[in-house]
Each structure stands twice: as C-alpha cells, then as structure tokens.
Steps between C-alpha positions, in 0.01 A plus 500: 500500500643835398490774764562857385633723778373856456569789736357851521706783649340845526761775501333825613200431279273803475139390529196498724435254781716195562701672774441601861639851455225688319487841331205711396625568147728340243715812513552463875586135458744580218675757718532243780619208286733698277669703773869482397632412845240227544576351158873501576435299817260264326752428227778439750295243691378343174855469369656379824224296668264370231702449183807308621306185593287512187802533276668206675210253480618142467210444258509797260180398319257768618353831388500816711265779392616845605186713516517877510339805342602637159596832660743361758769769520857467387744356580277228645325415173832458324626286785201270467557476124867420560401233749265339247779504243742325736265260683351236267205434730388864532216658303394866523127576519412869470144532625319838499322598822191285550248542778448124541832360615418137423424595140833679478689201640321266262584727207865467597484125562274360226737548203764289674289198596605201290182332370699183438592461867308244704522715813612856569676560830420865566704692756497860615841658548496825692788726400657498847458134600702199386474129431777245547705388203322161485144636520416446133651151502311395812169658396512306174633175650269495803192542282538138389427384855209741533341430162226266630381775734516756217283274282209532743433868425772590250612762750767456763734712711840396631643700788872484577438644843849527654683822431699793633354836597740789447422840650683807370511817710749775569672248734569252220343167404385244757425136412250257653398152389125443488224276379255722311189342360432590138739789483527655154851373430529123472129448429405329174149478353456221244230561240418365155613730218139579404396603852475870413652576838841586644653480844362848571141375489554305822592717802782315671372556856170318425601268220347203682157632401586443134692174481666218691855565609820323598753639748866401465703666779813288481756752383552874482335604174418872516604839632234742621665840496353778711608854420377858505321472165294186564136519398399337829803353677297243694697179547198270476362211701761268644767480767871533563721193455805451723811507285739205511734700279489878529770565241254724318760648267600151387141376462392809306800472270458127440122477468414843352828651376429799726794697640386578855782747566411697188131537578575570867728786397235633261230494768722707728576741215130544420450586870128426496281342768252225429198599296221695666249217464272363776650149495848559361733235639222309682 
C-alpha cells in the first residue's frame, strides 16, 4: 500500500480565522503579521528549529507545502523561493486572503494530493516546531500495523506523543521532556486521497471526535517551541516525563539537528518575554 506523506506549513499566512490572535480588519492583520522584526524572528526560528530535521529526514519521500500570501514582503518571499529551489520536497503555495481558513488550507493542499496514492498521511508543520529526523519513515512504516484499524472508517490518527518543550525568553531556552496528547507536531492524519479534507479539518485537541487514533510514545519525536510570537503558546494536555538522559544539546542535535547553543543565544539577543497569552507555557 502506497502512503503519500504530505505536510502543510503556514508561514505568516494572511487570512481570516484559523488563529487565536484575531484582528478586526485585514489591514490590521497584515500590519501584525508583516512587522519586519516579527518576520525576522519567525524566519530565524523556522530556519534553525523547523527546517533542520525536515531536511535531514531518513525517508526523503514527502511533500511540504509552504503556504503564505502573495504579498509576503521581501526578503522573506525570496527566501521561501530559494528554499523551494534547494529543497526537493518543498512546494510554495501563494494563497490570497480568504475569510474561511479551511478553504484556504485546502486550496494550498489539494493540488499536491497524489490521486494514485492509496493513503495520504497528512501532517501539519508549524513554522516554529520540529519533528525528528525519522518521523516520515516511522509514520509511513507504522501505518502498515495500523491499516486494519484505518480500514474501519478510512480515517485514522497516529500520535507520537513523546517530545521536548522548549521555552525561549530573555533568559535563554529551557528544555523539558513531556508527553503531550495530539500535539500539532508528530501527529499524522491518514485519509484516502479523495477525502476532500486535510489535516486542518480536524482540530488536534479534539481529534478523537472525528476518527480512531493510535498513540505511540516510545521515543522523542517532536519539539514544541514556545516563544514570544506563538499564536497561543499553550503546551497542551499531558505531563512531564522524568529524563533518564538530560543531555538536551546532544538529543536535539541527534534527533532534530537543532543547535541548542545557537537558539539559546538568539533568545537572549531577542530579549523578549514569553507571549502575552492567557495560557502561554501552561
């Protein structure tokens, strides 16, 4: 059975709904999203937290859709184009502002669904989180064991629930190991190619209402990165896990290709507290 792995990454997409930070007008939202200092921080985290693990996947057979607006300012638009030119898996989707966020995400996703695939493993990749270098391999390989359950409804989620939570403030970056149930990173939604849906149609915090799910918490598979520019910054349901090995720099380098010293230095240089959100860091 052929499983296509298809990810959606929204990079400062300008549109209505779909986010917890709301604005009364498109102009106000544009000013917020396209603030030069904010975009500089977003790109730094994207380049140093998110991309390294994706570019080092042990199974390189996946597609990553980079969704943004057609008026994303320079130099960020050129940087996205350069990334697409250098990363074989990357595709750029320029989606004009749309009031219905699910329609916008589907407009970005639909052209890249392979109708010849038996199953599409959809994943959402936030631009400041990360997946481990074997995520694609495991998500494709583990589906074989889960296929009988998928056949029941032709919908299934797989949650790699063990990960690291990184918090960036003016004091640097702290690291904690946690189990988080159905976090965004490390969550795969398996659908048939003709489903007319994407991962965005199933809110991760209540995905059990939509499909059966499997939890595989055996190894560290994701990084949840909390920083000043998070849309919410809530950690999610779960609990801390005592660390048998707290060599976080070594684990981050090996599993995610993240340079902890580099992002720690950047957090101190940005000199920003956690985001002013009701549940940031909780």
